[in-house]
Tab-separated table of C-alpha atoms and ligand atoms in Angstrom:
chain	number	residue	atom	x	y	z
A	367	MET	CA	74.791	91.453	107.808
A	368	ASN	CA	77.944	91.588	106.303
A	369	ARG	CA	80.874	92.287	108.740
A	370	SER	CA	83.733	92.055	106.269
A	371	LEU	CA	85.672	95.157	104.963
A	372	LEU	CA	88.062	95.937	101.757
A	373	VAL	CA	90.760	98.311	102.635
A	374	ILE	CA	92.062	99.989	99.283
A	375	GLY	CA	95.101	102.333	100.045
A	376	SER	CA	98.720	102.725	100.868
A	377	ILE	CA	101.021	100.846	102.554
A	378	ASN	CA	104.659	102.304	103.827
A	379	ALA	CA	107.926	101.682	105.634
A	380	ASP	CA	107.612	104.166	108.518
A	381	LEU	CA	111.368	105.488	108.857
A	382	TYR	CA	110.861	106.636	112.784
A	383	VAL	CA	113.407	109.133	114.190
A	384	GLU	CA	112.949	109.990	117.974
A	385	VAL	CA	113.841	113.878	118.256
A	386	PRO	CA	113.623	116.197	121.550
A	387	ARG	CA	112.582	118.892	119.139
A	388	LEU	CA	112.532	119.755	115.339
A	389	PRO	CA	115.847	120.912	113.777
A	390	GLY	CA	115.837	124.095	112.177
A	391	PRO	CA	117.293	125.059	108.506
A	392	GLY	CA	120.838	124.115	108.424
A	393	GLU	CA	120.860	122.990	111.927
A	394	THR	CA	122.124	119.149	113.129
A	395	ILE	CA	120.582	117.991	116.416
A	396	ALA	CA	121.148	114.458	118.028
A	397	GLY	CA	118.136	112.156	117.630
A	398	ILE	CA	117.284	109.872	120.460
A	399	ASP	CA	116.260	106.560	118.707
A	400	ALA	CA	115.590	105.172	115.217
A	401	ALA	CA	113.245	102.427	113.844
A	402	VAL	CA	111.603	101.299	110.881
A	403	ARG	CA	108.277	100.342	111.748
A	404	PRO	CA	105.163	99.169	109.435
A	405	GLY	CA	102.504	101.681	108.439
A	406	GLY	CA	100.863	103.346	105.663
A	407	LYS	CA	97.307	104.961	106.148
A	408	GLY	CA	95.800	102.012	104.044
A	409	ALA	CA	97.625	99.490	105.834
A	410	ASN	CA	97.362	100.744	109.258
A	411	GLN	CA	93.230	100.801	108.621
A	412	ALA	CA	93.535	97.207	107.269
A	413	VAL	CA	95.280	95.800	110.566
A	414	ALA	CA	93.235	98.216	113.078
A	415	ALA	CA	90.098	96.630	111.377
A	416	SER	CA	91.241	92.839	111.205
A	417	ARG	CA	92.397	93.302	114.721
A	418	LEU	CA	89.081	94.889	116.027
A	419	GLY	CA	87.614	91.692	114.888
A	420	VAL	CA	86.012	91.654	111.099
A	421	GLU	CA	86.965	89.803	108.176
A	422	THR	CA	89.686	92.304	106.256
A	423	TRP	CA	91.071	92.485	102.725
A	424	PHE	CA	93.822	94.817	101.844
A	425	ALA	CA	94.564	95.921	98.194
A	426	GLY	CA	97.584	97.702	97.961
A	427	LYS	CA	101.122	97.853	96.191
A	428	LEU	CA	104.109	96.948	97.597
A	429	GLY	CA	107.761	97.902	96.054
A	430	SER	CA	110.361	95.283	94.969
A	431	ASP	CA	113.185	96.430	97.832
A	432	ALA	CA	113.772	95.087	101.361
A	433	TYR	CA	110.934	96.743	102.759
A	434	ALA	CA	108.194	94.628	100.950
A	435	PRO	CA	108.444	91.357	102.565
A	436	PRO	CA	108.544	92.449	106.220
A	437	LEU	CA	105.355	94.961	105.501
A	438	ARG	CA	103.442	92.020	103.963
A	439	LEU	CA	104.144	89.647	106.997
A	440	ALA	CA	103.033	92.751	109.451
A	441	LEU	CA	99.534	92.631	107.940
A	442	GLU	CA	99.369	88.664	107.519
A	443	GLY	CA	100.237	88.633	111.271
A	444	ALA	CA	97.326	90.520	111.877
A	445	GLY	CA	95.159	88.541	110.267
A	446	VAL	CA	94.652	90.574	107.033
A	447	GLU	CA	93.915	88.897	103.784
A	448	THR	CA	96.911	89.840	101.529
A	449	ASP	CA	96.130	88.152	98.069
A	450	LEU	CA	94.965	91.328	96.711
A	451	ILE	CA	98.527	92.890	97.164
A	452	GLU	CA	100.664	93.487	93.841
A	453	GLN	CA	104.220	93.937	93.905
A	454	VAL	CA	105.735	96.244	91.097
A	455	ASP	CA	109.278	97.205	90.453
A	456	GLY	CA	110.747	100.025	92.320
A	457	PRO	CA	110.683	101.280	95.988
A	458	THR	CA	108.117	100.774	98.198
A	459	GLY	CA	106.477	103.471	99.973
A	460	GLN	CA	108.353	105.181	102.332
A	461	ALA	CA	107.378	107.903	105.488
A	462	VAL	CA	110.016	109.706	107.507
A	463	ILE	CA	108.703	110.378	111.001
A	464	LEU	CA	110.041	112.796	113.548
A	465	LEU	CA	108.678	111.633	116.535
A	466	GLN	CA	108.681	114.470	119.377
A	467	SER	CA	108.344	113.642	123.197
A	468	GLY	CA	105.021	114.294	124.008
A	469	GLY	CA	103.885	112.415	121.008
A	470	ASP	CA	103.430	114.954	118.058
A	471	ASN	CA	105.096	114.109	115.061
A	472	SER	CA	106.106	115.676	111.548
A	473	ILE	CA	105.562	113.102	108.724
A	474	ILE	CA	107.114	113.247	104.874
A	475	VAL	CA	105.754	110.535	102.691
A	476	VAL	CA	107.389	109.689	99.411
A	477	GLY	CA	104.788	107.330	97.657
A	478	GLY	CA	106.833	105.030	95.936
A	479	ALA	CA	104.801	101.708	95.038
A	480	ASN	CA	101.743	103.203	96.168
A	481	ARG	CA	101.822	105.662	93.153
A	482	GLU	CA	101.880	103.098	90.635
A	483	TRP	CA	98.195	102.165	90.546
A	484	VAL	CA	96.662	102.400	86.740
A	485	GLU	CA	93.506	100.880	87.399
A	486	LEU	CA	91.861	98.489	90.024
A	487	ASP	CA	92.467	94.794	89.471
A	488	GLU	CA	89.549	92.715	88.368
A	489	ARG	CA	90.016	90.730	91.476
A	490	VAL	CA	89.564	93.897	93.632
A	491	HIS	CA	86.253	94.449	91.597
A	492	ALA	CA	85.197	90.815	92.405
A	493	ARG	CA	85.787	91.450	96.388
A	494	LEU	CA	84.022	94.550	96.356
A	495	ARG	CA	81.058	92.777	95.346
A	496	GLU	CA	81.592	90.289	98.680
A	497	VAL	CA	82.093	93.048	101.254
A	498	GLY	CA	80.046	95.071	103.878
A	499	ALA	CA	81.928	97.740	103.057
A	500	VAL	CA	84.976	99.780	101.423
A	501	LEU	CA	87.681	101.631	103.132
A	502	LEU	CA	89.576	104.627	101.386
A	503	GLN	CA	92.171	107.165	102.206
A	504	CYS	CA	94.061	109.474	100.071
A	505	GLU	CA	97.603	108.304	99.623
A	506	ILE	CA	96.850	106.578	96.220
A	507	PRO	CA	95.979	108.367	93.219
A	508	ASP	CA	92.298	109.830	93.250
A	509	ALA	CA	91.915	108.313	89.993
A	510	ILE	CA	91.711	104.655	91.805
A	511	ASN	CA	89.776	106.158	94.758
A	512	LEU	CA	87.300	107.384	92.146
A	513	GLU	CA	87.024	104.082	90.398
A	514	ALA	CA	86.557	101.909	93.673
A	515	ALA	CA	83.979	104.575	94.897
A	516	HIS	CA	81.966	104.566	91.541
A	517	ALA	CA	82.059	100.491	91.438
A	518	ALA	CA	80.927	100.506	95.202
A	519	ARG	CA	78.285	102.621	95.024
A	520	ALA	CA	76.731	100.847	91.775
A	521	LEU	CA	76.831	97.562	94.006
A	522	GLY	CA	75.479	99.122	96.863
A	523	VAL	CA	78.606	98.825	99.000
A	524	PRO	CA	79.166	101.639	101.604
A	525	VAL	CA	82.025	103.531	101.077
A	526	ILE	CA	84.124	105.531	103.729
A	527	LEU	CA	86.773	107.714	102.395
A	528	ASP	CA	89.526	108.824	105.198
A	529	ALA	CA	90.538	112.650	103.984
A	530	GLY	CA	94.327	111.753	105.682
A	531	GLY	CA	96.642	112.189	102.952
A	532	SER	CA	94.871	114.728	101.143
A	533	GLY	CA	96.258	117.774	102.990
A	534	GLY	CA	92.637	118.792	102.709
A	535	ALA	CA	92.195	118.562	98.662
A	536	VAL	CA	89.671	115.894	98.343
A	537	LEU	CA	88.682	115.500	95.068
A	538	PRO	CA	85.069	116.980	95.026
A	539	ALA	CA	83.911	114.098	92.289
A	540	LEU	CA	84.282	111.743	95.490
A	541	PHE	CA	81.662	113.641	97.543
A	542	PRO	CA	78.536	112.487	96.403
A	543	LEU	CA	80.140	108.965	95.967
A	544	VAL	CA	81.073	108.272	99.443
A	545	ASP	CA	78.870	107.365	102.157
A	546	ILE	CA	81.219	108.588	104.833
A	547	LEU	CA	83.600	111.160	104.246
A	548	SER	CA	85.920	111.153	107.427
A	549	PRO	CA	88.227	114.392	107.515
A	550	ASN	CA	90.353	115.785	110.684
A	551	GLU	CA	89.376	119.322	111.879
A	552	HIS	CA	92.559	120.611	109.669
A	553	GLU	CA	91.348	118.574	106.454
A	554	LEU	CA	87.830	120.095	107.315
A	555	SER	CA	89.074	123.517	107.160
A	556	VAL	CA	91.364	123.476	104.134
A	557	LEU	CA	88.400	121.552	102.357
A	558	THR	CA	85.863	124.226	103.156
A	559	SER	CA	87.818	127.296	103.943
A	560	LEU	CA	86.355	127.965	107.384
A	561	PRO	CA	87.145	127.769	110.914
A	562	THR	CA	86.857	124.314	112.570
A	563	THR	CA	88.120	125.489	116.153
A	564	THR	CA	84.641	125.264	117.946
A	565	ASN	CA	82.051	122.685	117.856
A	566	GLU	CA	79.597	124.887	116.149
A	567	GLU	CA	82.464	125.626	113.332
A	568	VAL	CA	83.037	122.021	112.717
A	569	VAL	CA	79.167	121.395	112.231
A	570	ALA	CA	79.115	124.706	110.117
A	571	ALA	CA	81.828	123.293	108.029
A	572	ALA	CA	80.252	120.259	107.674
A	573	ARG	CA	76.862	121.604	106.484
A	574	ALA	CA	78.928	123.760	103.919
A	575	LEU	CA	80.407	120.270	102.375
A	576	GLN	CA	77.040	118.359	102.291
A	577	ALA	CA	75.665	121.525	100.347
A	578	ARG	CA	78.139	120.458	97.805
A	579	GLY	CA	77.266	116.903	97.804
A	580	ALA	CA	79.073	114.951	100.650
A	581	HIS	CA	76.858	112.866	102.606
A	582	THR	CA	77.678	111.896	106.539
A	583	LEU	CA	80.689	113.470	107.601
A	584	LEU	CA	82.771	111.950	110.395
A	585	VAL	CA	85.190	114.673	111.769
A	586	LYS	CA	88.261	113.780	114.075
A	587	LEU	CA	88.954	116.333	116.222
A	588	GLY	CA	92.029	114.982	118.018
A	589	ALA	CA	92.086	115.947	121.651
A	590	ARG	CA	88.418	116.950	121.700
A	591	GLY	CA	87.196	113.826	120.533
A	592	ALA	CA	85.009	113.146	117.379
A	593	MET	CA	81.964	114.128	115.717
A	594	LEU	CA	79.290	112.707	113.565
A	595	VAL	CA	77.319	114.849	111.156
A	596	PRO	CA	74.393	113.254	109.295
A	597	GLU	CA	72.718	114.744	106.582
A	598	GLN	CA	69.497	114.682	108.647
A	599	GLY	CA	69.437	115.204	112.007
A	600	LYS	CA	71.443	116.228	114.972
A	601	PRO	CA	75.329	115.706	115.182
A	602	VAL	CA	76.587	113.275	117.584
A	603	ILE	CA	79.765	113.951	119.706
A	604	HIS	CA	81.961	111.888	121.761
A	605	SER	CA	84.744	113.505	123.603
A	606	ALA	CA	88.320	111.873	123.820
A	607	PHE	CA	89.276	109.333	126.690
A	608	GLN	CA	92.131	111.119	128.241
A	609	VAL	CA	95.455	109.058	128.124
A	610	ASN	CA	99.259	108.991	128.042
A	611	VAL	CA	100.121	109.966	124.617
A	612	VAL	CA	103.404	108.427	123.388
A	613	ASP	CA	102.623	108.528	119.580
A	614	THR	CA	99.897	109.764	117.586
A	615	THR	CA	100.963	108.307	114.199
A	616	GLY	CA	97.877	106.302	112.973
A	617	ALA	CA	95.532	107.417	115.461
A	618	GLY	CA	93.301	109.075	113.070
A	619	ASP	CA	93.443	105.618	110.803
A	620	CYS	CA	92.887	103.618	113.889
A	621	PHE	CA	89.663	105.949	114.587
A	622	THR	CA	88.339	105.532	110.982
A	623	ALA	CA	89.001	101.819	110.825
A	624	ALA	CA	87.072	101.140	114.105
A	625	TYR	CA	84.303	103.161	113.210
A	626	ALA	CA	83.961	101.346	110.067
A	627	VAL	CA	84.178	98.134	112.035
A	628	ALA	CA	81.410	99.443	114.470
A	629	THR	CA	79.134	100.181	111.478
A	630	VAL	CA	79.586	96.700	109.809
A	631	GLY	CA	78.672	95.326	113.014
A	632	GLY	CA	75.439	97.465	113.248
A	633	MET	CA	76.288	99.572	116.217
A	634	GLN	CA	74.240	102.623	117.215
A	635	PRO	CA	75.791	106.166	116.052
A	636	GLN	CA	77.032	106.682	119.749
A	637	ALA	CA	78.384	103.347	120.429
A	638	ARG	CA	80.262	103.475	117.188
A	639	LEU	CA	81.820	106.886	117.999
A	640	ARG	CA	82.696	105.538	121.509
A	641	PHE	CA	84.024	102.312	120.300
A	642	ALA	CA	86.414	104.283	117.441
A	643	CYS	CA	87.641	106.957	120.207
A	644	ALA	CA	88.468	104.033	122.661
A	645	ALA	CA	90.428	102.406	119.822
A	646	SER	CA	92.147	105.492	118.827
A	647	ALA	CA	93.067	106.545	122.222
A	648	LEU	CA	94.671	102.877	122.815
A	649	SER	CA	96.673	103.592	119.740
A	650	VAL	CA	98.394	106.446	120.825
A	651	MET	CA	99.564	104.743	124.092
A	652	ARG	CA	102.149	102.778	122.023
A	653	LYS	CA	104.953	103.483	119.188
A	654	GLY	CA	104.248	103.298	115.578
A	655	ALA	CA	101.190	102.853	113.346
A	656	ILE	CA	100.602	98.874	112.796
A	657	PRO	CA	102.288	98.318	115.922
A	658	SER	CA	99.711	99.926	117.972
A	659	MET	CA	96.536	99.018	116.722
A	660	PRO	CA	94.818	97.254	119.631
A	661	ASN	CA	92.333	94.355	119.567
A	662	ARG	CA	88.886	94.056	120.107
A	663	GLU	CA	89.308	92.420	123.737
A	664	ALA	CA	91.704	95.420	124.393
A	665	VAL	CA	88.882	97.959	123.646
A	666	LYS	CA	86.425	96.140	125.507
A	667	ARG	CA	88.819	95.986	128.615
A	668	PHE	CA	89.352	99.841	128.422
A	669	LEU	CA	85.631	100.620	127.843
A	670	MET	CA	84.794	98.581	131.345
A	671	ASN	CA	87.808	100.282	132.935
A	672	ASN	CA	86.342	103.717	131.920
A	673	ASN	CA	83.098	102.988	132.898
A	674	HIS	CA	81.152	101.921	129.917
A	675	GLU	CA	80.053	98.479	130.870
A	676	THR	CA	76.668	99.140	130.075
A	677	ASP	CA	77.483	99.480	126.578
A	678	LEU	CA	79.463	96.199	126.240
A	679	ALA	CA	76.712	94.198	124.808
A	680	ALA	CA	77.146	96.582	121.478
A	681	TYR	CA	80.538	95.300	121.111
A	682	GLU	CA	80.282	91.591	121.075
B	2169	LIG	O1	98.710	108.011	108.991
B	2169	LIG	C1	99.866	107.685	109.540
B	2169	LIG	C2	100.991	107.104	108.454
B	2169	LIG	O2	101.007	108.194	107.844
B	2169	LIG	C3	101.847	106.688	108.610
B	2169	LIG	O3	102.264	105.274	109.065
B	2169	LIG	C4	102.870	107.091	107.575
B	2169	LIG	O4	103.015	105.692	106.922
B	2169	LIG	C5	101.714	107.919	106.726
B	2169	LIG	O5	101.371	107.498	105.765
């Protein structure tokens, strides 16, 4: 079994401002705190996967500014292989994150270097041949995801696409090329123009996407948990763990990465969902995207404390 992952995607400097509430138009309010933290959906997933115990390569673009070196270090510090990161002239990707008490956030992304992809480097194609799965999101040009998904499919390497960053506008040409498509409930609703408020509605929307060529749907339902909708057979649901939410930034990235780790690790669907729900629950208890990604030991401890001892063999 090949337990390694290649993450192709974005990397950002997350410019955090903690606010008591969002300001209205023309209004100035006093913030509570400000900090720069490492993030970007691709980098978040790469760090999560590495900390959760699989060998992980990250292919991304950094700019030539002062944000680039600490971002690279954040990945390296988490054990991610960074040889496939390229530096381009100009600004690194940035995200302005307004974090409100209670953990909710509003995010504005300025793509910077993440939009500078022209094609996949030959070294990325070579790495694709060596990994157990490839993980994509939607903060780099669609054409790059399309190239990666085509190449992976031709090699028989499973493709997991997180719809995060798409605003629900995932390129339909990607549907048949992707083994697992992972939107949240809002993205699924935009993608299908269907409601996704109840579990029944989520299943109906997932089936509508499958009718358009998508394979397995892995739907993130926020505080309600997550649902796996395979092409054949019944959906599998896992409820969210109840934790003290400090910052939800990167929780979806953590979830999808943890699910990918569990998949290349050969776990069964219910155990994969539980592992991913536990990892993302841990991630919302700390501030920051990359700083909040838990390691495998923390997930195992969390599951044990939440009375899932019987499952632990699955997570070795
Ligand atoms: O998913 C969270 C991420 O979205 C943040 O880290 C930010 O960089 C934006 O890309």
